[in-house]
Amino acid sequence: MLHQQVVSALASSPPLFAAWVDAVWDFEFTEMESLDATTEEELAATGEAAFQKLYRCLLPYAAEDHACLHVWALLGENGVSAKPLVAALAFFILSGKSKTSSAQQRVSGLHASSIYLLLLGIPGSIANKVFHQVLLDTCLGLAALCWPQDSARKRKRDGPKGSQAEGKRSKPHRRGRDEMEVDEAEAEELHFSGQELRKIRDAVVLQVQSLLRFLQKFLLRDKPQSASNCCQVTDKSQEINGLKSIPELAFYGLRLLCSPSHGDQKESLRRVFHRLLYVILMMDKGVREKPTLLPPSQAVLTARDQAVHFVCHVVEELKELALPFLQILLQHICFEMVEKTDYRTHGAQAVGMLTSQMAAADYANFIKWLFGCSRHTKMVCRLFSVDVVMVLLEQPERSEDGLAPELASFLPHRFLIQTLLFGRRSDASPTVRGHALTCLAQCLELPSLNATRAVHNLFSTSERARTHTHTLKHLYFSTLTSIQNLAQVMRRVADSKTNVRKSALVGLLRHGVIPLSEENLSVLSERSRDPALSVKKKALQCMGELLSAKPGSVAVQKAWLQCVVPAVVDSESSVQEKALEALDEVLLSQVKQYSPQRHLDAGQRLAWDLLTLLCHKCPNLSRYFSRAFTVWAKQNKFTAAFISRLISHTEAEHAAGAWLLLSKVAGSSSTLPDNCSIILEAWERMVGSVDADVTTCCHILCVMGEIAKHLNDYTKSKIVDDLMSLLKTFNLSLELISAAIETLFQFGRSDDVKQTQAFMNQHCGELVSVCEAYLSGIILSENGAQNLNEELMVKHLHTLGVASLHCPARVGKRTVLLVESVLTELPAPLSQFRANSLPTKVRAHGVITLGKLCLQHEDLTQRYLPVFARELEEGVEVAVRNNVVVIMCDLCVRYTNMVDHYIPNVSACLHDNNPIIRKQTLIMLTNLLQEEFVKWKGSLFFRFVAVLADPVPDIASLCEYCLVDLLLKKNPTMFSQHFIECIFHFNSYTKHKTYNKFPQTDSEKVRFSLKGAQHREKRFRVYRFLLEHFNDAQRFNITSKINQSILACFADEELPLDSDGADILAETFSILSLKEMKLQAISAPAGGAAAEEPEEENMATMAKAVLQAAQKKVVSQVQKKAFIEYTIPIIIALKNLLQQKRSPVLRDLMAYLQVTMQDYRSEVKELFSGDEQLAAELEFSLEMSDKQRELEQQLSGCSLAADGRPAPAAVRARTHTHTHTHTHTHSIHYNKVK
């Protein structure tokens, strides 16, 4: 019965011409000749039912139960030949593989391929010449071609255009023939109905099932190419979307291919694992194509998961046979991983699952290999090794039992963290550095206690288990102390890259890994003033989290204040808002009604502790804190109820903080309670107290001044009398004296200016008279100086100075002479302050008082300015001279034109012998330059930038900050404008007709000269700093100006080539050779910062890279043209002149050319065709330089430190982030030396 069904099914097909069949076989099934129309129509009309009928008939012969039945003999007996049968099947197969094939053709082709595979699985197929390699390969790839898996994407392409496209009429695109054919093919694929897609799906499933039957029966031991194709096709079958049963069938097929019946099992495993590699990597790879990334859709992720589980299953089943290939697979995954975050994450998870199948020894060998991979020159390998470590740390630790010591050391989590992960903290790539630090912080969140302990042991100063110190074969482990580890990680907080600084903050602050010392916390809190916005925000966030975790730590509280409070005046509004939000949450919202019977909760205790610190430990933050209250007042945060709650705390043990808040509220808000009895009672206690806290008293005085308008005349009069009584006792501190006189002014202020001035003349005039009488008694009496009370004398001078500012009319000549007598001996004419018997402290305050008198009297300023200038030049008392600088700069604001003549005297103090005076002068001049009271005239710029080479690092750092962050922003061209003159000025060269011609005294020339070899390092420190802050246009222009203003002058012998000239010329060549002179558009690496940052590739990034490449090419051509037309003729002339005079500068010229011609190696002879000897010398010099460089590289490769790590990057220019607390325009303040 079965025989008849087979014969009947085959007999239903139309007869084929023998010539056509022979032609199909002759063409090796690659193409077919056309059949006559009738036969082709009959073949095409063969329905799906006929294929299914034939398949069902042949299926029993492919099963084992019917292996004994010889279908081939049956077919021969009935006149059915295998050759035309295979040709007929090939007709359908080749018709269905085209992109333009209809749904029916595709279904027929899939059914025909299923029948062909079924025939191949029947014993005797090879003997009966059914097998053909090309046709088998075509059948294997048919399912992927017939399934329209890209239809959704193509529909999107042909969807409706956007509004912008509709609004414009553009020229119709003229399409070529090929493009029209592709579009027609795509349009043809788009019209498959749901019923047609279901038919194609069923046919694909049937074909895959047939392939599995084929692999069960047909041995591929002698056909490695067919086995490879089957592996590839089975792997591709997983990517057919929408068919959930296909991936399971495909993996079953891959398992069959791994059986010994299909050839060498090791080769089969290698082949299968290689195909699965790209599934795990979520890549698509053709036969001879580079792998391309697949979008991480659900189907792709599912295929990846199934591939990983399949590999785990194979390894578990085949064990020792598959383990070597598992190692190879893991290594390829690590090495071929891409930089994108999603792919790395999924890849690391796959590595974690695969390593779970390994025994301890194999796992240790993989970790050993991963350690080497973490030091690979390829950045992605180092980056991915960090991801793998984080996944492996989630697994339980392996037991070391039975392992050799050199392998056992790789098993603990401690090795993964302390050696492999922590070793990437100083990676050459900022992406790897930042990621390693982030992952180090994440280790503290792992449930493993060993992982947490390993991180803490890196920075712990207590005795702990040390990192392995033994040497393994081909590996070298170095151990660092916890102090060195901490120092290295703290350096990452000030890294030049933003992402590294942010990651270091998260790792160090959020989890409290580092010792909470004031030094460490200070460095971290300064990140709130980082140049990068994201780092500032992260610093604020992390410091807030640290304060929440350690609310009782005074060091943390202080660091939080230093981090958050200055951020209130940040240039970024978002940072200001974040800081204000933090202050509001931690301080203002914790002000509740006080009751002695009720204990403060944790939040309230923290708030009052912070306010107490602000009062006593951080007074320099007060001005930033005041800015916050100005903002809050506009937001109406200070209601009467809030102020009432705040006043209730003024009698508590934390009253100092309450008075601080109340003084800020009173100064910024008009809302004050009508009942001020508590404030008045506090005032009464202050008046009667002997040892009241100075800071609290200042705050009480501030509040008293603000509530003055709410008091009646009697109370005002009484308080004024109390103030005068306090001031006349001279028992108050200097701060309290200033605060009391300011409060006195508040009580006397009215709408009538004359009335206010009369009040101040009366009361402040009385204070001036008292001070004058006291000074007379000391200075004019014979034994006054012997019985001098230094503190009392200082208080009288201070009171006189502050009071005189409010009543200039009450200051007479006698008062001025008395103050003058404090500074010099009388009655000698005043030309300089001559030392007298009074202490230096008294004389220093005398200068301040005299300056305040000058502020109100122009004639006094005109008289004493020469005296101040002479004191700066010849004075010996540091405190006096420091205060003279302060006074002269204050006078410059009031009398700008008058003081401008004496600015050189002030700027001379930038190179004073005392660092206090140098720093004070730097701050004061910066303030004046910012407000444009002083201009960059004369030698001021050169004296200012010379501070960059100050021997005190803090002063040099402050100078960098002032120049870059404060002054360069106002005048972006000031560095380039003064650069050439710096060369002449610092070398004291005056023979040029244009440069270095401003007036200077001989003493100033000696003081500011950096001439000579001993100062060469200082000069180049300045040159490099200026050049670092040039843009490319300024670099290009300054090179041209140097050629014309210096080199050309020597070439034309306008400047003599004497010893001074030779020094200038040699230094010029050295400057031109600096790497900072190179244009960044040319010297920057391809891709720039984008090559380091792990950003997603998109069109914007590609466009930027293309633009940079084009810009580099254009700039290079422009620079080359300028070099040929302007520089080379001058260089040749100079070379001839130097040879003629046998000058040693010729060596510097050749060194410059050697550096410059690195960019034009192949064009030396062409560029210097006018001087063949020079060209030959240059070529020889460049060759010797290359040999020297190769020798150095070989020697460095033989060093003991060559441990497989990537070569260290070139010394990177450190992004200077000034560590001075005050980083804003109005934040530089001076302190009088007392």
Coordinates of N, CA and C in Angstrom, one line a residue, residues 912-916 918-919 922 947-960 1018 1021:
D912 N 57.8 90.2 46.9 CA 58.4 90.5 48.2 C 59.0 89.3 48.8
N913 N 59.9 89.5 49.7 CA 60.5 88.3 50.4 C 59.6 87.6 51.3
N914 N 58.5 88.2 51.8 CA 57.6 87.6 52.7 C 56.4 87.0 51.9
P915 N 56.1 85.7 52.1 CA 55.0 85.1 51.3 C 53.6 85.7 51.7
I916 N 53.5 86.2 52.9 CA 52.2 86.8 53.3 C 51.9 88.1 52.5
R918 N 53.2 88.8 49.5 CA 53.0 88.4 48.1 C 51.5 87.9 47.9
K919 N 51.0 87.1 48.8 CA 49.7 86.6 48.7 C 48.6 87.7 48.8
L922 N 48.6 89.8 45.7 CA 48.0 89.1 44.6 C 46.5 89.2 44.7
V947 N 54.4 85.4 39.2 CA 54.1 84.7 40.4 C 53.7 83.2 40.1
L948 N 53.5 82.9 38.9 CA 53.3 81.4 38.5 C 54.5 80.6 39.0
A949 N 55.6 81.2 39.0 CA 56.9 80.5 39.4 C 57.2 80.7 40.9
D950 N 56.3 81.2 41.7 CA 56.5 81.4 43.1 C 57.0 80.2 43.8
P951 N 58.0 80.3 44.7 CA 58.5 79.1 45.4 C 57.4 78.4 46.3
V952 N 56.4 79.2 46.7 CA 55.4 78.6 47.6 C 54.3 78.1 46.7
P953 N 54.0 76.8 46.7 CA 53.0 76.2 45.7 C 51.6 76.8 45.9
D954 N 51.2 77.1 47.1 CA 49.9 77.7 47.3 C 49.7 79.0 46.6
I955 N 50.7 79.8 46.6 CA 50.7 81.1 46.0 C 50.7 81.0 44.5
A956 N 51.5 80.1 43.9 CA 51.5 79.8 42.5 C 50.1 79.3 42.0
S957 N 49.6 78.4 42.8 CA 48.2 77.9 42.5 C 47.2 78.9 42.6
L958 N 47.2 79.8 43.5 CA 46.3 80.9 43.6 C 46.4 81.9 42.4
C959 N 47.6 82.1 42.0 CA 47.9 82.9 40.8 C 47.3 82.3 39.6
E960 N 47.4 81.0 39.4 CA 46.7 80.3 38.3 C 45.2 80.5 38.3
K1018 N 61.8 78.6 35.5 CA 60.7 79.5 35.9 C 60.2 80.2 34.6
R1021 N 58.1 77.8 32.8 CA 56.8 77.5 33.5 C 55.7 78.5 33.1

